[in-house]
Short mmCIF file of C-alpha atoms and ligand atoms in Angstrom, two decimals:
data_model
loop_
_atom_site.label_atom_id
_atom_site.label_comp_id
_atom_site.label_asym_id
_atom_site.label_seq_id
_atom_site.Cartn_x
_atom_site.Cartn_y
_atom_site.Cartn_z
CA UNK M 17 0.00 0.00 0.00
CA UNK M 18 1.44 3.33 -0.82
CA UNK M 19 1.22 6.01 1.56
CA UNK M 20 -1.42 8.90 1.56
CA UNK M 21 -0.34 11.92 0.30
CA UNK M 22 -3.24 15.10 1.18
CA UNK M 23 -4.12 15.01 -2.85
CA UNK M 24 -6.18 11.01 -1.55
CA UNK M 25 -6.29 11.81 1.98
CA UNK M 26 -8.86 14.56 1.58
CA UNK M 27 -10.99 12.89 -0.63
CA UNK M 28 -10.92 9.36 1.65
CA UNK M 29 -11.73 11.48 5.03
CA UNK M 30 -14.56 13.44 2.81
CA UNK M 31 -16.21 10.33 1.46
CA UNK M 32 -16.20 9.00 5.04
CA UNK M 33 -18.08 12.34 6.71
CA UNK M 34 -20.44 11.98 3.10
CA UNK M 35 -21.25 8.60 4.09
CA UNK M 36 -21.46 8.77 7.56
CA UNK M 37 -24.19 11.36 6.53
CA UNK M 38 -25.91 9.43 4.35
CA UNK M 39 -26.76 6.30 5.83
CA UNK M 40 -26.87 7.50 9.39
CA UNK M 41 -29.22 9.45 7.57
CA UNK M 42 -28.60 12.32 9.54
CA UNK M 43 -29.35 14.83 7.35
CA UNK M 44 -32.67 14.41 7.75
CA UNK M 45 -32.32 16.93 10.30
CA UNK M 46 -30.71 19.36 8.19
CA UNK M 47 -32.80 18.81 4.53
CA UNK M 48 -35.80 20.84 5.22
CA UNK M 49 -33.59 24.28 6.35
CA UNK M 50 -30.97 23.45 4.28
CA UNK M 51 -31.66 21.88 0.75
CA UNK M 52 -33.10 25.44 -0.63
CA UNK M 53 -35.16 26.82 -3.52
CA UNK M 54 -32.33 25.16 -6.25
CA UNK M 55 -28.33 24.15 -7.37
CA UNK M 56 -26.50 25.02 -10.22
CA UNK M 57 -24.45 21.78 -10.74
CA UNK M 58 -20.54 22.29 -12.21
CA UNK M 59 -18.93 19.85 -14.72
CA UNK M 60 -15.53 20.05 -16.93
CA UNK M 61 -14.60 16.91 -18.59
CA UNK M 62 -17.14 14.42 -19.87
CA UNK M 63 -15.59 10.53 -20.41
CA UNK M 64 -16.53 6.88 -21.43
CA UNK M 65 -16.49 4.27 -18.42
CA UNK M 66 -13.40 3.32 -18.73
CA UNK M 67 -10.30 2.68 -16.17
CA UNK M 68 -8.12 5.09 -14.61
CA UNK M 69 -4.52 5.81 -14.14
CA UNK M 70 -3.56 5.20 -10.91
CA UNK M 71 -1.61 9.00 -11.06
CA UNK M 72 -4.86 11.10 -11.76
CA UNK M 73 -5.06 14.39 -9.65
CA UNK M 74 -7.04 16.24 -12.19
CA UNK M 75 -9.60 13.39 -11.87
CA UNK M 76 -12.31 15.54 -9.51
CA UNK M 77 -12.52 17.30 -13.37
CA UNK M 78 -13.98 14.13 -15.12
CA UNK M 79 -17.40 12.55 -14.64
CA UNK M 80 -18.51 9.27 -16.88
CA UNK M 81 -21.55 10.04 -19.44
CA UNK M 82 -23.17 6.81 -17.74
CA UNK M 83 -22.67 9.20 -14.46
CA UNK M 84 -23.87 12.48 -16.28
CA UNK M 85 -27.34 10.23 -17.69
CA UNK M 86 -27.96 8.95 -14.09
CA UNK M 87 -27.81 12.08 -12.54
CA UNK M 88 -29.93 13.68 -15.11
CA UNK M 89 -32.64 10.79 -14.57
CA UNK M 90 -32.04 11.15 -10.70
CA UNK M 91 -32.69 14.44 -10.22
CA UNK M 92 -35.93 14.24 -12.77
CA UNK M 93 -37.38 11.74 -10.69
CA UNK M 94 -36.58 13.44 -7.63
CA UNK M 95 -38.98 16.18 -8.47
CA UNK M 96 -36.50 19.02 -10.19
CA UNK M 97 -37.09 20.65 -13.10
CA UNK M 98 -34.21 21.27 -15.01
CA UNK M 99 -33.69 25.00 -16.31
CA UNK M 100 -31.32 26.88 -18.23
CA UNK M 101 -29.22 30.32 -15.98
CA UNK M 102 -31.93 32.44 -17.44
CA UNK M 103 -34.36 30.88 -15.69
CA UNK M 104 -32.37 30.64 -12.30
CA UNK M 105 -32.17 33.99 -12.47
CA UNK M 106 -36.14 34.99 -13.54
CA UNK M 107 -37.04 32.62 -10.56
CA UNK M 108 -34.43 33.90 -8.17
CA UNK M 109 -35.40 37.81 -8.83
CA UNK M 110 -39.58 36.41 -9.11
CA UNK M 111 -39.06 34.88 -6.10
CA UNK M 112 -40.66 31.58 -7.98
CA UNK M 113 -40.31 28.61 -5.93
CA UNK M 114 -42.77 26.76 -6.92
CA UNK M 115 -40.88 24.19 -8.14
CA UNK M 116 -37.25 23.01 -6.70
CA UNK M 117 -34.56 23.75 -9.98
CA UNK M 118 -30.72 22.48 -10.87
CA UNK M 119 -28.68 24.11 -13.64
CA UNK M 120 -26.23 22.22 -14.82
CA UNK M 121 -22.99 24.21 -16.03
CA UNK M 122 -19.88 22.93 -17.60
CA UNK M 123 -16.66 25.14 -17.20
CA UNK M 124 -13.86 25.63 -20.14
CA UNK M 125 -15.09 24.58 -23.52
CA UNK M 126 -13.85 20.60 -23.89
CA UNK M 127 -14.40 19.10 -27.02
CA UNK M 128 -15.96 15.93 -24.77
CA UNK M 129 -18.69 18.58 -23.87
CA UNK M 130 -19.89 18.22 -27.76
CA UNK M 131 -19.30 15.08 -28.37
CA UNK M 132 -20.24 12.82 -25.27
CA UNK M 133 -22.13 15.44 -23.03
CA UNK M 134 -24.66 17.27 -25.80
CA UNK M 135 -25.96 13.61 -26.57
CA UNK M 136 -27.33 13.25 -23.38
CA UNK M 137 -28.17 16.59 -22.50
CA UNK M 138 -30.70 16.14 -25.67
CA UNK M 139 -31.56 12.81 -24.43
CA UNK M 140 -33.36 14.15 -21.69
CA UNK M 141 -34.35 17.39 -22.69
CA UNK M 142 -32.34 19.46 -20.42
CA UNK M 143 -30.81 22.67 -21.02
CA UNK M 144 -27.37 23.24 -19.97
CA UNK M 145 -24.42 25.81 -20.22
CA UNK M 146 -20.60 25.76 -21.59
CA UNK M 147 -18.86 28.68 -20.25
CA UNK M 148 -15.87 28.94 -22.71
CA UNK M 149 -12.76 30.12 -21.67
CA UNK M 150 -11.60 31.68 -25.24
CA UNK M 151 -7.87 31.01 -25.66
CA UNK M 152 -9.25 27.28 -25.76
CA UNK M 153 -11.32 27.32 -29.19
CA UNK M 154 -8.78 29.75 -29.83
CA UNK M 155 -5.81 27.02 -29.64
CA UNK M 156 -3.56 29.53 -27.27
CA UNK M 157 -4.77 27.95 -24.00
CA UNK M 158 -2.29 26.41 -21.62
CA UNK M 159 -4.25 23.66 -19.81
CA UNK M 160 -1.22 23.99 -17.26
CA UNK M 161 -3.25 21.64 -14.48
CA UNK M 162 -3.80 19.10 -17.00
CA UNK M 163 0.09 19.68 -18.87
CA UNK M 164 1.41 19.71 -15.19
CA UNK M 165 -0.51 15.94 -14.58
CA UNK M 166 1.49 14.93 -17.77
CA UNK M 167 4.86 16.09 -16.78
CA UNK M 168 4.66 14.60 -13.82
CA UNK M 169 2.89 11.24 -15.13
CA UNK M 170 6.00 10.68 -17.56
CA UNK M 171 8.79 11.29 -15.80
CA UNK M 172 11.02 9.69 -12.99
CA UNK M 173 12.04 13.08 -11.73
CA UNK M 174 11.63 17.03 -12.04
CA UNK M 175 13.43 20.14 -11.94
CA UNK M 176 11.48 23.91 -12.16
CA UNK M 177 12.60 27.05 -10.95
CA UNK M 178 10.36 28.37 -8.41
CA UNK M 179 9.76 31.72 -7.26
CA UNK M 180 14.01 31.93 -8.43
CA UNK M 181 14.61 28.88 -7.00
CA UNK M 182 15.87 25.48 -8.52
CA UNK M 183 13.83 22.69 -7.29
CA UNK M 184 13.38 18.99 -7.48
CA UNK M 185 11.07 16.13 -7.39
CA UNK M 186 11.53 12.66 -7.54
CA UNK M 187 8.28 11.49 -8.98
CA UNK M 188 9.02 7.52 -9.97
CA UNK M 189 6.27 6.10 -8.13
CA UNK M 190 2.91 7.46 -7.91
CA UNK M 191 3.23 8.52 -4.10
CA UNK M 192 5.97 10.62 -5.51
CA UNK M 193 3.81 11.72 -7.77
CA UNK M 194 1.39 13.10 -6.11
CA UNK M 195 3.78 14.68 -3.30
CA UNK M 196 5.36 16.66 -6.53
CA UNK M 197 1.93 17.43 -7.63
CA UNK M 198 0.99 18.69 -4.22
CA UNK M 199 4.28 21.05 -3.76
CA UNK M 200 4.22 22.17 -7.39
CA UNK M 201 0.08 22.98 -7.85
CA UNK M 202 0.09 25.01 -4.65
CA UNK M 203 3.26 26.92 -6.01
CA UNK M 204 2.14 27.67 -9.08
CA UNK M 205 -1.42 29.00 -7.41
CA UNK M 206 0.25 31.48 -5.54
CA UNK M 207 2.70 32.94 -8.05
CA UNK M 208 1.38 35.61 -10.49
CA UNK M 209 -0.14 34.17 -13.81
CA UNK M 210 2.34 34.86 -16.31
CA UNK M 211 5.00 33.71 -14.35
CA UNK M 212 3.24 30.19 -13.52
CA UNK M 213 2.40 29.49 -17.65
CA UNK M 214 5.94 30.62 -18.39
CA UNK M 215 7.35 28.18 -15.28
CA UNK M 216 4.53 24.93 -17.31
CA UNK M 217 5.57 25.83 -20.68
CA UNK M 218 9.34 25.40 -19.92
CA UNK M 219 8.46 22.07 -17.95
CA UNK M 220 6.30 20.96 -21.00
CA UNK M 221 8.97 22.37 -23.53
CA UNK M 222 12.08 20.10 -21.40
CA UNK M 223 9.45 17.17 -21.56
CA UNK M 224 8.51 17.37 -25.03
CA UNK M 225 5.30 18.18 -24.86
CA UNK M 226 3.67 20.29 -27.06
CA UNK M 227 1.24 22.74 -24.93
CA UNK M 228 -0.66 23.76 -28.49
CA UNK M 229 -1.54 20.61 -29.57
CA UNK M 230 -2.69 19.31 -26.22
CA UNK M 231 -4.95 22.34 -26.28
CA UNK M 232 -6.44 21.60 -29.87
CA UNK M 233 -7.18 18.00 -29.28
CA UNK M 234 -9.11 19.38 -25.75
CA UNK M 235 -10.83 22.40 -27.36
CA UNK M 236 -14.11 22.80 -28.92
CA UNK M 237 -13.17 24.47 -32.32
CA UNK M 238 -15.70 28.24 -33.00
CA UNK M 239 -17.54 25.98 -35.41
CA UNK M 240 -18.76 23.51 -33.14
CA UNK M 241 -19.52 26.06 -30.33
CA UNK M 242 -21.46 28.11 -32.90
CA UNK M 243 -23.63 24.87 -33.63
CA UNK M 244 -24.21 24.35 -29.74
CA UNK M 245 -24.98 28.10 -29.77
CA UNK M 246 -28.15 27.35 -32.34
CA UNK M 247 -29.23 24.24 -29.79
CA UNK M 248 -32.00 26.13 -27.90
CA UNK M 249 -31.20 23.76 -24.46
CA UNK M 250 -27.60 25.41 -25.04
CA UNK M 251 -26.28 28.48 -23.32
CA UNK M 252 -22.78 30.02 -24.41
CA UNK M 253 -21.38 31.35 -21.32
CA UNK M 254 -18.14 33.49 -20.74
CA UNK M 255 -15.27 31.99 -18.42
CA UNK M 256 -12.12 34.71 -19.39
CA UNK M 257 -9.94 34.92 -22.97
CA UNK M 258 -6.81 32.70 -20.20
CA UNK M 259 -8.53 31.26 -17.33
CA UNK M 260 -6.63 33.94 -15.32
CA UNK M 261 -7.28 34.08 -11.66
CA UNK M 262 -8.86 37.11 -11.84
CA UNK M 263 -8.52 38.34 -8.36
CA UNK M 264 -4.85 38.42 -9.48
CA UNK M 265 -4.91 40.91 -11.83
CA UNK M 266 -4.67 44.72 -11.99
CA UNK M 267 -8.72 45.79 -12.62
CA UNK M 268 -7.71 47.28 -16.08
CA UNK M 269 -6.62 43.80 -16.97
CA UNK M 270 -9.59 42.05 -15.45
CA UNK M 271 -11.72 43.58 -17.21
CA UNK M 272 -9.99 43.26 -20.92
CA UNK M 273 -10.13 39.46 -20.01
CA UNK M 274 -13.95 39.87 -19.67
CA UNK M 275 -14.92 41.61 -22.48
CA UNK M 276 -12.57 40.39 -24.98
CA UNK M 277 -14.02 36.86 -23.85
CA UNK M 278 -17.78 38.25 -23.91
CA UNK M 279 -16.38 39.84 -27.76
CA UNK M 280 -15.31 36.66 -28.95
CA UNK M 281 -17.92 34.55 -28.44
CA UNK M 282 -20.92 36.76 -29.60
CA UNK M 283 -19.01 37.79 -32.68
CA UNK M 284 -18.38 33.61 -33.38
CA UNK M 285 -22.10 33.10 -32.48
CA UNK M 286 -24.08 35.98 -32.66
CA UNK M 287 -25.65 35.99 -28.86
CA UNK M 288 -24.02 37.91 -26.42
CA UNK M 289 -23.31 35.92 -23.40
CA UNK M 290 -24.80 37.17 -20.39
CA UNK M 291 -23.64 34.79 -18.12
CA UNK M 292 -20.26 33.86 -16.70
CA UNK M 293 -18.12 32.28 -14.50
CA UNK M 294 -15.08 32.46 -12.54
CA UNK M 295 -11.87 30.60 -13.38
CA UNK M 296 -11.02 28.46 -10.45
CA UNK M 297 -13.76 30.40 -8.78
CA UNK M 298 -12.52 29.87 -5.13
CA UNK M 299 -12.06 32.60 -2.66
CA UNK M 300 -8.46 33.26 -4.15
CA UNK M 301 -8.95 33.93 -7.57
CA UNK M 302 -12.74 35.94 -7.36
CA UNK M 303 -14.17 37.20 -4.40
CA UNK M 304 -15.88 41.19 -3.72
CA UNK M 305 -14.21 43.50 -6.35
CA UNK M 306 -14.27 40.39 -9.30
CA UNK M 307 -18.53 40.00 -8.12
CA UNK M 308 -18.75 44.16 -8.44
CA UNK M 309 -17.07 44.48 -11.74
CA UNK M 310 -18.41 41.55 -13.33
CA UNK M 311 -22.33 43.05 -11.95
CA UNK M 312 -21.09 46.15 -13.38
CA UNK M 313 -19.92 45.17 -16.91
CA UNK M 314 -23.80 43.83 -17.10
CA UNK M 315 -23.80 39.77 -16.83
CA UNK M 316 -26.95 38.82 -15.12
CA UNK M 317 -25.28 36.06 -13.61
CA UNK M 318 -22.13 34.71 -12.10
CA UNK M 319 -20.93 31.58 -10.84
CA UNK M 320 -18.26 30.70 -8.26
CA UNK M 321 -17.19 27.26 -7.04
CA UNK M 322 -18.25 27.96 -3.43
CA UNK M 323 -20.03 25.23 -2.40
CA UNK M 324 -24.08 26.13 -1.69
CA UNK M 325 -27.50 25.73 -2.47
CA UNK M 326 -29.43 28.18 -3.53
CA UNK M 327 -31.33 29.85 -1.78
CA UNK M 328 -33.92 33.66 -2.08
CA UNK M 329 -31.41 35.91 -1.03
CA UNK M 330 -29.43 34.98 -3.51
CA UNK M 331 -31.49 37.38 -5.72
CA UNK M 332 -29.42 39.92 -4.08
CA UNK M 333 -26.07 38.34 -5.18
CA UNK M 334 -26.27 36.77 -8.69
CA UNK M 335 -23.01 37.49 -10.11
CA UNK M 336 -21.73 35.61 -6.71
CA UNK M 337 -24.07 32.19 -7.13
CA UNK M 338 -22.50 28.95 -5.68
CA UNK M 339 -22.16 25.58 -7.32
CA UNK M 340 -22.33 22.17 -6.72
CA UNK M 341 -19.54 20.11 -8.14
CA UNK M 342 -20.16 16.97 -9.99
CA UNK M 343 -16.93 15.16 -9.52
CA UNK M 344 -14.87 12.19 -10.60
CA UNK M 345 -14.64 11.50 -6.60
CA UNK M 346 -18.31 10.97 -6.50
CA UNK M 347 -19.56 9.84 -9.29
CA UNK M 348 -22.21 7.65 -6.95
CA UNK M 349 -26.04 8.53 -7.18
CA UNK M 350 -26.39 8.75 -3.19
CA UNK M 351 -23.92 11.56 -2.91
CA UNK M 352 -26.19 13.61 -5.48
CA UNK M 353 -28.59 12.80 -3.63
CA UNK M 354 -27.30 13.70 0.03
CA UNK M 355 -25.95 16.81 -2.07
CA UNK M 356 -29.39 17.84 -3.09
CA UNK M 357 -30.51 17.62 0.84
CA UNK M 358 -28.11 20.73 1.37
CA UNK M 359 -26.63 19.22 4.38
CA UNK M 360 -23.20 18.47 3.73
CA UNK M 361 -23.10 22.01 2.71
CA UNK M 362 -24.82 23.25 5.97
CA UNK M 363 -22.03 21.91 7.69
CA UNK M 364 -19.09 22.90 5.62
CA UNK M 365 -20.57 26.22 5.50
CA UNK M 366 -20.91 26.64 9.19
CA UNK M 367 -24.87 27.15 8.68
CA UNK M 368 -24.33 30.20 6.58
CA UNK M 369 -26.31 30.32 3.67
CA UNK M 370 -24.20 33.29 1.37
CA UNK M 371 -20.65 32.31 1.26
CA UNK M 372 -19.59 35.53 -1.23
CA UNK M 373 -16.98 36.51 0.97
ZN1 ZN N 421 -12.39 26.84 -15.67
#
């Protein structure tokens, strides 16, 4: 057995609290206070069943389309209708509660998004959103996170130059691995965003990897987002021209990643978006000023990847709405369902119901 590094630990002691939830089943005593008027679900990559490397820390960012149908029949049957972000909104600012509602998002613009998720998104009649980052149909994205899993997966050892510093990794076995991802992820979150593509693109460049490519055989080309665009369960929504942290960046900047995103994608489709998200979307990288400027540069709504239900006074904070990630940790219907009961995020949240600090 190889030891636990935090990148398995977290997920094993999570699972454990999730089911210890579950079948106690006590979040009975949380559901009625705490499962709220709605979710907006998040998603990234879309894959066949199939089995995984055992190195595979971007793995929370994959789901199975047998996972994506279940959950799409699941929450049907559990009552929810299934809208698109302009109805969140019109029911959020209505105060229409009638019914209990999920969105179901899917951040960066994969091409797995067209080819395995819009299948079953038609299937069942839902409507869903892409926000696309635009450096991705563009072919100028560096998918560092994923290009960082490859270095690492391919090599016995590593060498970057950190904040001026040499450093090194042995990374032979996949323990190693995953301490090297550990030290090097968190690194590269902190620095300032240039700086961390320019420190991936020399690792990828020593390794052999060509950052380009790897972001052409991921993207969604302008074609194929302009025929999702003309799919009436489709929304186009913006997510940034780099998937900058955007709490990183000078305001002047911020803002020509916004709008040169927003430009792109109604001049390659013809509908403005009017919706958006953050990249990463954590406290870090969007939190007051990113929610203000984004409100004030006229999206109706926002989404973060604090973890919430919905609930009314969210009316009063829509370009700071919280998600519920789908993730290749639990791809299991009873978490979706113990995440629909609000609880876990009752807890996690400390009882609060606006986490847009
Ligand atoms: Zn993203």
């Amino acid at each position: 057995m190889s030891l636990l590094t935090s990148s398995t630990l977290k997920p094993r002691l999570m699972k454990t609290a999730l089911n210890t939830l579950y079948y106690s089943r006590l979040y009975r005593f949380l559901e009625r206070d705490w499962q709220g008027v709605g979710a907006i679900f998040t998603l990234h990559h879309i894959s066949l069943p199939g089995a995984g490397a055992a190195f595979a820390p971007n793995r929370i960012l994959d789901v199975t389309t047998d996972f994506l149908d279940d959950t799409l029949t699941l929450v049907r049957e559990a009552g929810y209708d299934i809208v698109s972000l302009d109805e969140v909104r019109r029911r959020l600012r209505e105060r229409d509660f009638s019914r209990r509602f999920v969105a179901f998002t899917l951040d960066d613009g994969y091409l797995n998004n067209y080819k395995l998720a819009w299948p079953i998104f038609r299937r069942h009649n839902a409507p869903f959103t892409i926000y696309v980052a635009t450096a991705l149909p563009d072919g100028n994205a560096l998918l560092w996170w994923e290009i960082l899993e490859r270095v690492i997966a391919g090599q016995a050892e590593i060498s970057a130059t950190i904040d001026g510093r040499q450093q090194t990794w042995p990374t032979g076995d996949t323990t190693e691995k995953y301490a090297a991802w550990d030290a090097i992820y968190q690194q590269l979150r902190r620095m300032p965003e240039v700086e961390q593509r320019r420190t991936v693109a020399d690792l990828a460049e020593a390794c052999g990897i060509d950052t380009r490519e790897h972001c052409i055989e991921q993207s969604m080309s302008w074609d194929i987002i302009r025929e999702l665009a003309s799919d009436d369960l489709v929304t186009i929504g913006a997510h940034t021209v780099n998937h900058y942290a955007l709490a990183k960046l000078p305001e002047a900047a911020l803002i020509d990643e916004v709008t040169r995103s927003r430009a792109l994608i109604e001049e390659h489709t013809g509908v403005r978006p009017l919706h958006f998200s953050y990249p990463y979307g954590d406290p870090s990288s969007a939190a007051a000023r990113e929610f203000r400027l984004i409100e004030s540069l006229g999206f109706h709504t926002a989404t973060t990847t604090r973890k919430a239900m919905l609930y009314p006074e969210h009316a009063d904070h829509l370009t700071a709405l919280p998600r519920i990630s789908l993730n290749g940790d639990y791809q299991s219907n009873h978490y979706t369902r113990l995440f629909l009961t609000g609880a876990p995020f009752a807890l996690s949240n400390r009882f609060r119901r606006l986490v847009v600090d």
